Amino acid sequence: GESVGLHLPTLSVQEGDNSIINCAYSNSASDYFIWYKQESGKGPQFIIDIRSNMDKRQGQRVTVLLNKTVKHLSLQIAATQPGDSAVYFCAENIGGAQKLVFGQGTRLTINP
Amino acid sequence: EPEVTQTPSHQVTQMGQEVILRCVPISNHLYFYWYRQILGQKVEFLVSFYNNEISEKSEIFDDQFSVERPDGSNFTLKIRSTKLEDSAMYFCASSALVTNYGYTFGSGTRLTVV
């Protein structure tokens, strides 16, 4: 399959452990953020989103934290599974604009 | 679960040739987008489309690129005269009435220009 991100930051965790992926966003006017998962040769898959009027949002096994003061976003994945191995991107959007601006991505590898 | 469908999955073309990449967005979505991802790099915005016209475009989206919604279901990206550096994965996306709500990507078309 296609290798995405030859020089991406990488994170390796043991299966069953929790993982935290971090993202620094660029624009203080951004008010909507999305985390995407991208498996080899596939398109970005929505994981979870958060609006700027929130600090935390939880999904199934995933939590997104937003710190607007330092323009930092994190994705926590609990009880990681082999299927969580992928590249994870954060994306930001400024209200009224059409586009998403993607971060560089982090390659997460789950070790058995 | 509704999905965005892209065809073909892989296209190989000669430099200088025209290519058309096709997308079927989610049926009740009104905003449509094209993004690209050069191998090893991040996903980059190309263009957004709403109400039958381009609403925003990036610097990448020059005169060689065009988009069209020829009927009620398809959304196409045309590259008039392909260059080697156009080789990338091209992703179509769509979102619902409220901008960015339900922003969903297709699986992409891998374009290889030789």
Short mmCIF file of C-alpha atoms in Angstrom, two decimals:
data_model
loop_
_atom_site.label_atom_id
_atom_site.label_comp_id
_atom_site.label_asym_id
_atom_site.label_seq_id
_atom_site.Cartn_x
_atom_site.Cartn_y
_atom_site.Cartn_z
CA GLY A 1 0.00 0.00 0.00
CA GLU A 2 0.94 3.65 -0.28
CA SER A 3 3.26 5.01 2.36
CA VAL A 4 1.94 8.33 3.62
CA GLY A 5 4.27 10.65 5.43
CA LEU A 6 7.81 9.31 5.05
CA HIS A 7 9.09 11.75 7.67
CA LEU A 8 6.10 11.95 9.96
CA PRO A 9 6.39 12.12 13.73
CA THR A 10 5.83 8.60 14.95
CA LEU A 11 4.35 7.10 18.07
CA SER A 12 4.53 3.44 19.04
CA VAL A 13 2.44 2.00 21.85
CA GLN A 14 1.68 -1.47 23.13
CA GLU A 15 -1.69 -2.92 22.34
CA GLY A 16 -4.08 -2.14 25.17
CA ASP A 17 -2.22 0.97 26.29
CA ASN A 18 -3.55 4.49 25.89
CA SER A 19 -2.06 6.85 23.31
CA ILE A 20 -2.01 10.61 23.05
CA ILE A 21 -1.42 12.37 19.74
CA ASN A 22 -0.74 16.07 19.78
CA CYS A 23 -1.30 18.85 17.29
CA ALA A 24 -0.41 22.52 17.34
CA TYR A 25 -2.71 24.60 15.18
CA SER A 26 -1.78 27.82 13.53
CA ASN A 27 -4.69 30.23 13.47
CA SER A 28 -6.19 31.70 16.63
CA ALA A 29 -9.36 32.43 14.62
CA SER A 30 -9.96 28.72 13.95
CA ASP A 31 -13.16 27.64 15.62
CA TYR A 32 -13.71 24.08 14.47
CA PHE A 33 -11.31 21.16 14.64
CA ILE A 34 -11.45 17.61 13.36
CA TRP A 35 -9.27 14.58 13.90
CA TYR A 36 -8.93 12.23 10.95
CA LYS A 37 -7.48 8.76 10.66
CA GLN A 38 -5.84 7.75 7.40
CA GLU A 39 -4.95 4.18 6.62
CA SER A 40 -2.59 3.33 3.81
CA GLY A 41 -4.11 4.05 0.39
CA LYS A 42 -7.36 5.40 1.82
CA GLY A 43 -8.96 8.77 2.36
CA PRO A 44 -9.11 10.62 5.69
CA GLN A 45 -11.72 9.05 7.96
CA PHE A 46 -13.54 11.24 10.49
CA ILE A 47 -12.84 10.34 14.12
CA ILE A 48 -14.08 13.18 16.27
CA ASP A 49 -14.58 16.93 16.11
CA ILE A 50 -14.75 19.80 18.55
CA ARG A 51 -15.82 23.42 18.36
CA SER A 52 -13.91 26.20 20.01
CA ASN A 53 -16.57 26.79 22.66
CA MET A 54 -15.64 23.41 24.16
CA ASP A 55 -12.49 22.14 25.91
CA LYS A 56 -13.17 18.44 25.74
CA ARG A 57 -15.27 16.02 23.78
CA GLN A 58 -15.52 12.27 24.15
CA GLY A 59 -16.40 9.54 21.73
CA GLN A 60 -16.06 5.81 21.78
CA ARG A 61 -12.50 5.16 23.06
CA VAL A 62 -11.44 8.63 21.86
CA THR A 63 -11.24 11.99 23.57
CA VAL A 64 -10.26 15.31 22.04
CA LEU A 65 -8.88 18.10 24.21
CA LEU A 66 -8.63 21.69 23.05
CA ASN A 67 -6.42 24.30 24.68
CA LYS A 68 -7.09 27.58 22.94
CA THR A 69 -4.62 29.48 25.08
CA VAL A 70 -1.66 27.65 23.59
CA LYS A 71 -3.42 26.60 20.35
CA HIS A 72 -3.04 22.93 21.11
CA LEU A 73 -5.23 19.98 20.27
CA SER A 74 -4.80 16.39 21.41
CA LEU A 75 -6.39 13.08 20.60
CA GLN A 76 -6.46 10.40 23.25
CA ILE A 77 -7.15 6.82 22.20
CA ALA A 78 -7.93 4.43 25.03
CA ALA A 79 -7.15 0.71 25.04
CA THR A 80 -5.46 0.77 21.66
CA GLN A 81 -6.06 -2.03 19.18
CA PRO A 82 -4.04 -3.16 16.12
CA GLY A 83 -6.65 -1.52 13.89
CA ASP A 84 -5.74 1.86 15.37
CA SER A 85 -2.43 1.79 13.50
CA ALA A 86 -2.64 4.61 10.96
CA VAL A 87 -1.64 8.20 10.31
CA TYR A 88 -3.64 10.70 12.33
CA PHE A 89 -4.21 14.27 11.15
CA CYS A 90 -5.72 17.22 12.90
CA ALA A 91 -7.53 19.76 10.73
CA GLU A 92 -8.71 23.25 11.57
CA ASN A 93 -11.34 25.50 10.08
CA ILE A 94 -12.07 29.17 10.43
CA GLY A 95 -15.77 29.92 10.61
CA GLY A 96 -17.11 31.11 7.29
CA ALA A 97 -14.24 29.64 5.33
CA GLN A 98 -14.76 26.54 3.25
CA LYS A 99 -11.48 24.79 3.60
CA LEU A 100 -9.90 22.60 6.22
CA VAL A 101 -6.23 23.16 6.95
CA PHE A 102 -4.48 19.92 7.79
CA GLY A 103 -1.56 19.41 10.13
CA GLN A 104 1.46 17.32 9.28
CA GLY A 105 0.17 14.06 10.74
CA THR A 106 1.45 11.49 13.23
CA ARG A 107 2.01 7.84 12.42
CA LEU A 108 0.68 5.65 15.23
CA THR A 109 1.88 2.06 15.41
CA ILE A 110 0.30 -0.40 17.79
CA ASN A 111 2.67 -3.18 18.82
CA PRO A 112 1.16 -6.58 19.69
CA GLU B 1 -23.50 4.86 6.33
CA PRO B 2 -23.47 7.42 3.49
CA GLU B 3 -20.18 7.74 1.67
CA VAL B 4 -18.42 9.80 -0.96
CA THR B 5 -17.53 7.69 -4.00
CA GLN B 6 -14.58 8.42 -6.28
CA THR B 7 -13.63 6.93 -9.64
CA PRO B 8 -11.25 5.75 -10.87
CA SER B 9 -9.20 4.58 -7.91
CA HIS B 10 -6.01 4.84 -9.96
CA GLN B 11 -5.34 6.78 -13.15
CA VAL B 12 -2.13 6.82 -15.15
CA THR B 13 -1.77 9.51 -17.79
CA GLN B 14 0.84 10.93 -20.10
CA MET B 15 2.22 14.37 -19.35
CA GLY B 16 0.23 17.00 -21.24
CA GLN B 17 -2.95 14.95 -21.36
CA GLU B 18 -6.26 15.99 -19.85
CA VAL B 19 -7.73 13.97 -17.00
CA ILE B 20 -11.12 14.06 -15.34
CA LEU B 21 -11.53 12.74 -11.83
CA ARG B 22 -15.05 11.87 -10.77
CA CYS B 23 -16.85 12.02 -7.47
CA VAL B 24 -20.34 11.28 -6.22
CA PRO B 25 -20.86 13.28 -3.00
CA ILE B 26 -23.30 12.34 -0.27
CA SER B 27 -26.77 12.98 -1.63
CA ASN B 28 -28.05 15.63 0.80
CA HIS B 29 -24.78 17.54 0.98
CA LEU B 30 -24.52 20.93 -0.66
CA TYR B 31 -20.81 21.80 -0.30
CA PHE B 32 -18.25 19.95 -2.35
CA TYR B 33 -14.48 20.00 -2.19
CA TRP B 34 -11.31 18.70 -3.80
CA TYR B 35 -8.09 18.13 -1.88
CA ARG B 36 -4.83 16.56 -2.90
CA GLN B 37 -2.04 14.75 -1.08
CA ILE B 38 1.36 14.44 -2.66
CA LEU B 39 3.14 11.31 -1.48
CA GLY B 40 4.68 11.90 1.93
CA GLN B 41 3.00 15.25 2.48
CA LYS B 42 -0.09 16.54 4.18
CA VAL B 43 -3.54 16.92 2.69
CA GLU B 44 -3.95 20.27 0.88
CA PHE B 45 -7.12 22.13 -0.02
CA LEU B 46 -7.71 22.81 -3.71
CA VAL B 47 -11.23 24.15 -4.16
CA SER B 48 -14.72 24.35 -2.69
CA PHE B 49 -17.95 24.47 -4.66
CA TYR B 50 -21.42 25.56 -3.62
CA ASN B 51 -24.55 26.51 -5.50
CA ASN B 52 -22.93 25.68 -8.84
CA GLU B 53 -19.95 27.92 -8.44
CA ILE B 54 -16.51 27.96 -6.89
CA SER B 55 -16.70 29.51 -3.44
CA GLU B 56 -13.03 29.31 -2.49
CA LYS B 57 -9.83 28.10 -4.12
CA SER B 58 -6.18 27.79 -3.18
CA GLU B 59 -3.07 28.96 -5.00
CA ILE B 60 -2.62 25.42 -6.27
CA PHE B 61 -5.89 25.62 -8.19
CA ASP B 62 -4.62 27.51 -11.22
CA ASP B 63 -6.04 27.82 -14.75
CA GLN B 64 -5.15 24.20 -15.49
CA PHE B 65 -7.80 23.05 -13.03
CA SER B 66 -11.56 23.25 -13.30
CA VAL B 67 -14.52 21.76 -11.49
CA GLU B 68 -18.01 20.99 -12.61
CA ARG B 69 -21.24 19.53 -11.35
CA PRO B 70 -22.61 18.25 -14.65
CA ASP B 71 -25.75 16.72 -13.16
CA GLY B 72 -27.45 16.26 -9.81
CA SER B 73 -25.06 13.64 -8.51
CA ASN B 74 -21.55 13.97 -9.97
CA PHE B 75 -18.78 16.42 -9.14
CA THR B 76 -15.69 16.42 -11.34
CA LEU B 77 -12.15 17.80 -11.27
CA LYS B 78 -10.49 18.36 -14.64
CA ILE B 79 -6.79 18.93 -15.13
CA ARG B 80 -6.31 20.30 -18.64
CA SER B 81 -2.66 19.55 -19.33
CA THR B 82 -1.13 17.36 -16.68
CA LYS B 83 2.37 17.88 -15.36
CA LEU B 84 4.60 15.43 -13.55
CA GLU B 85 4.08 17.37 -10.32
CA ASP B 86 0.33 16.78 -10.53
CA SER B 87 0.98 13.19 -9.45
CA ALA B 88 -0.81 12.81 -6.13
CA MET B 89 -3.82 11.36 -4.38
CA TYR B 90 -6.89 13.49 -5.07
CA PHE B 91 -9.65 13.41 -2.51
CA CYS B 92 -13.19 14.59 -2.98
CA ALA B 93 -15.19 15.63 0.09
CA SER B 94 -18.66 16.93 0.82
CA SER B 95 -20.43 18.53 3.74
CA ALA B 96 -24.01 19.28 4.68
CA LEU B 97 -26.04 22.48 4.75
CA VAL B 98 -24.17 23.94 7.69
CA THR B 99 -20.63 24.45 6.49
CA ASN B 100 -18.31 21.64 7.49
CA TYR B 101 -20.92 19.62 9.33
CA GLY B 102 -20.45 15.98 8.43
CA TYR B 103 -17.36 16.75 6.34
CA THR B 104 -16.71 13.39 4.65
CA PHE B 105 -13.89 12.34 2.35
CA GLY B 106 -13.86 9.79 -0.43
CA SER B 107 -11.20 7.10 -0.75
CA GLY B 108 -9.31 9.07 -3.36
CA THR B 109 -7.98 8.74 -6.88
CA ARG B 110 -4.29 8.12 -7.25
CA LEU B 111 -3.13 10.11 -10.28
CA THR B 112 0.21 9.15 -11.79
CA VAL B 113 1.57 11.39 -14.55
CA VAL B 114 4.33 9.80 -16.63
#
